[in-house]
XYZ file of C-alpha atoms in Angstrom:
249
model
C 1.682 -12.027 -4.748
C 2.140 -9.205 -2.227
C 5.216 -9.465 -0.026
C 4.710 -8.208 3.524
C 7.671 -7.615 5.785
C 6.602 -8.290 9.384
C 9.348 -8.440 11.978
C 7.149 -9.293 14.964
C 6.108 -12.952 15.150
C 3.048 -11.923 17.139
C 1.917 -9.792 14.210
C 2.369 -12.736 11.840
C 0.128 -14.818 14.083
C -2.437 -11.995 14.241
C -2.443 -11.644 10.450
C -2.932 -15.367 9.871
C -5.718 -15.435 12.459
C -7.408 -12.475 10.767
C -7.287 -14.095 7.328
C -8.618 -17.374 8.743
C -11.457 -15.484 10.453
C -12.349 -13.701 7.195
C -12.414 -17.000 5.322
C -14.807 -18.516 7.857
C -16.961 -15.458 8.641
C -20.483 -14.636 7.514
C -21.480 -11.023 6.885
C -23.372 -10.796 10.192
C -22.703 -7.567 12.049
C -21.056 -9.178 15.075
C -18.579 -11.016 12.852
C -17.764 -7.828 10.922
C -17.181 -6.046 14.238
C -14.798 -8.810 15.300
C -12.866 -8.583 12.017
C -12.456 -4.811 12.373
C -11.192 -5.255 15.926
C -8.616 -7.759 14.647
C -7.486 -5.301 11.957
C -6.955 -2.701 14.687
C -4.404 -4.950 16.412
C -2.300 -4.816 13.226
C -3.033 -1.267 12.044
C -3.930 0.880 15.078
C -6.623 3.067 13.549
C -8.750 5.576 15.447
C -11.875 4.848 13.395
C -12.739 2.775 10.340
C -15.306 2.800 7.575
C -16.105 -0.149 5.328
C -18.246 0.777 2.329
C -19.702 -1.742 -0.103
C -21.329 -1.585 -3.510
C -22.920 -4.177 -5.739
C -21.204 -2.649 -8.772
C -17.600 -3.162 -9.765
C -17.233 0.590 -10.353
C -17.858 1.895 -6.862
C -20.235 4.756 -6.145
C -21.228 5.971 -2.695
C -24.683 7.485 -2.406
C -26.473 5.899 0.570
C -25.690 5.378 4.257
C -26.786 1.753 4.143
C -23.637 1.092 2.100
C -21.341 1.751 5.040
C -20.297 -0.103 8.174
C -18.311 1.950 10.706
C -16.506 1.598 14.000
C -15.687 4.530 16.288
C -16.693 7.045 13.612
C -18.744 10.106 14.552
C -22.428 9.786 13.601
C -22.473 13.542 13.074
C -19.690 13.304 10.497
C -21.552 10.558 8.646
C -24.728 12.658 8.545
C -22.850 15.710 7.272
C -20.995 13.632 4.663
C -24.228 12.448 3.064
C -26.285 15.594 3.612
C -23.677 17.702 1.816
C -22.916 14.990 -0.728
C -19.219 15.111 0.056
C -18.823 11.827 -1.829
C -18.996 13.928 -5.003
C -15.753 15.758 -4.169
C -13.911 13.645 -1.610
C -10.268 13.598 -2.842
C -9.565 10.258 -1.144
C -12.547 8.592 -2.781
C -11.479 10.007 -6.145
C -7.911 8.767 -5.659
C -8.711 5.157 -4.747
C -11.034 4.733 -7.724
C -7.973 4.791 -9.976
C -5.631 2.398 -8.184
C -5.543 -1.002 -6.510
C -3.006 0.265 -3.970
C -3.622 1.757 -0.549
C -3.652 5.556 -0.606
C -2.797 7.941 2.199
C -5.107 10.896 2.661
C -2.523 13.677 2.621
C -1.166 12.527 -0.731
C -4.675 12.266 -2.172
C -5.528 15.799 -1.035
C -2.240 17.254 -2.293
C -2.607 15.636 -5.707
C -6.283 16.524 -6.175
C -7.013 19.221 -8.737
C -9.478 20.878 -6.399
C -10.686 20.307 -2.843
C -13.382 22.591 -1.458
C -12.566 24.583 1.659
C -15.869 23.382 3.116
C -14.870 19.720 2.800
C -11.332 20.373 4.059
C -12.406 22.268 7.168
C -15.203 19.917 8.182
C -13.323 16.693 7.460
C -10.325 17.891 9.456
C -12.608 18.642 12.391
C -14.105 15.152 12.477
C -11.478 12.772 11.061
C -8.288 14.792 10.703
C -5.839 14.664 7.810
C -4.169 11.311 8.333
C -5.606 8.042 7.108
C -5.247 5.175 4.672
C -7.900 3.953 2.225
C -8.141 1.203 -0.367
C -10.678 -0.014 -2.914
C -11.127 -3.663 -3.878
C -13.279 -4.374 -6.910
C -14.301 -7.561 -8.662
C -17.079 -8.486 -11.053
C -19.397 -9.127 -8.089
C -18.973 -5.722 -6.490
C -16.564 -3.410 -4.704
C -15.451 -2.658 -1.156
C -13.656 0.285 0.435
C -11.692 0.163 3.668
C -10.881 3.610 5.040
C -8.897 4.009 8.252
C -8.636 7.192 10.326
C -5.122 7.334 11.782
C -3.559 9.468 14.510
C -1.348 12.245 13.180
C 2.110 10.937 12.308
C 1.223 7.328 13.147
C 1.232 5.793 9.651
C 4.033 3.267 9.220
C 5.254 2.044 5.780
C 4.174 -1.548 6.450
C 0.561 -0.493 7.005
C 0.020 0.017 3.272
C 1.018 -3.544 2.368
C -0.901 -4.937 5.310
C -4.070 -3.159 4.192
C -3.556 -4.306 0.588
C -3.272 -7.890 1.829
C -6.201 -7.725 4.242
C -8.710 -5.823 2.073
C -9.518 -8.599 -0.462
C -10.326 -10.977 2.396
C -12.672 -8.445 3.974
C -14.236 -7.863 0.548
C -15.160 -11.551 0.288
C -16.901 -11.560 3.678
C -19.604 -9.245 2.318
C -20.420 -11.767 -0.415
C -21.622 -14.290 2.150
C -24.935 -14.785 3.901
C -25.627 -12.451 6.811
C -26.829 -9.012 7.884
C -24.523 -7.181 5.488
C -24.483 -9.465 2.454
C -23.610 -7.429 -0.604
C -26.524 -8.513 -2.789
C -28.949 -7.470 -0.026
C -27.725 -3.889 -0.290
C -30.279 -2.894 -2.885
C -32.711 -5.634 -1.944
C -36.301 -4.847 -2.943
C -38.751 -4.447 -0.076
C -41.702 -6.823 -0.223
C -44.588 -6.558 2.210
C -45.397 -9.396 4.598
C -48.346 -10.426 2.425
C -46.272 -10.266 -0.770
C -43.681 -12.541 0.860
C -46.439 -14.987 1.785
C -47.782 -14.947 -1.767
C -44.431 -15.534 -3.449
C -43.554 -18.244 -0.901
C -46.746 -20.057 -1.855
C -45.957 -19.502 -5.524
C -42.527 -21.062 -5.046
C -44.243 -24.335 -4.139
C -45.980 -24.405 -7.539
C -49.398 -23.392 -6.262
C -51.733 -21.678 -8.705
C -53.725 -18.562 -7.855
C -56.704 -20.558 -6.629
C -54.520 -22.616 -4.272
C -52.816 -19.488 -2.919
C -56.190 -17.818 -2.500
C -57.394 -20.706 -0.351
C -54.186 -20.971 1.701
C -54.056 -17.269 2.538
C -57.836 -16.687 2.728
C -57.766 -13.937 0.122
C -59.451 -13.602 -3.272
C -57.774 -14.717 -6.502
C -58.007 -11.122 -7.672
C -55.952 -10.075 -4.640
C -53.409 -12.798 -5.390
C -53.014 -11.444 -8.926
C -52.691 -7.906 -7.541
C -49.895 -8.980 -5.204
C -48.039 -10.815 -7.964
C -48.268 -7.732 -10.165
C -46.664 -5.646 -7.409
C -44.029 -8.319 -6.808
C -43.078 -8.386 -10.503
C -42.682 -4.600 -10.498
C -40.571 -4.489 -7.334
C -38.287 -7.325 -8.456
C -38.039 -6.090 -12.041
C -39.213 -9.381 -13.546
C -41.885 -10.485 -16.027
C -43.195 -13.786 -14.721
C -43.625 -15.946 -11.643
C -40.606 -18.215 -12.166
C -38.333 -15.190 -12.559
C -39.867 -13.647 -9.438
C -39.209 -16.774 -7.374
C -35.617 -17.071 -8.613
C -34.937 -13.391 -7.899
C -36.518 -13.553 -4.443
C -34.332 -16.556 -3.580
C -31.213 -14.780 -4.861
C -31.937 -11.794 -2.624
C -32.628 -14.066 0.331
C -36.236 -12.888 0.586
C -37.454 -16.496 0.592
C -35.665 -19.782 1.186
C -34.701 -22.002 -1.723
């Protein structure tokens, strides 16, 4: 159990309220925004990034993995365009520890940091920040906080280590940013109609009649659905579509 020394009773109340909010929250964007605002009352960051992955071993390759607040859109575009995730010293550092890591330490201890990354990152986010990675068998989550120069207090590390697992769990729940929707296959409107009919146990002839399309077209749509969902039969397709939230159970 992590021990957090908080001298201010108001901060204790804020922390308990934040944890309670995380426990109750869905992954809808407005609730995530509220949680980040509550974190800011405890750790006064300038900007924050939350990045999620469906894998326990985190990898960052797509912008849809991140949720940000007060972070420059230009910096995000540059980060992905130049594939800075391949040589970000902070990202490399947090992959090897469950503790919060400060950016200056990560940069100083890195074997190599490109001048390009150093110069551009300093321009947009500076040198001071704290990041942490939480990983479980259902996925991983990064919280990365941009801090004002010289503003990092010792208690912020323990606070972030306590808060991060609760934020991690929020992304496992139903909502806009649910973790298992991250790599959700895209089915067309017609494909969704076909698999919804199939869920009810209808055969191809029934589906053909309900949707006013030929049986051949029904078979064509199921073939595409199987490919997109990576399954071999209709029952697997229905189960997978429900798991992704594409259709209701």
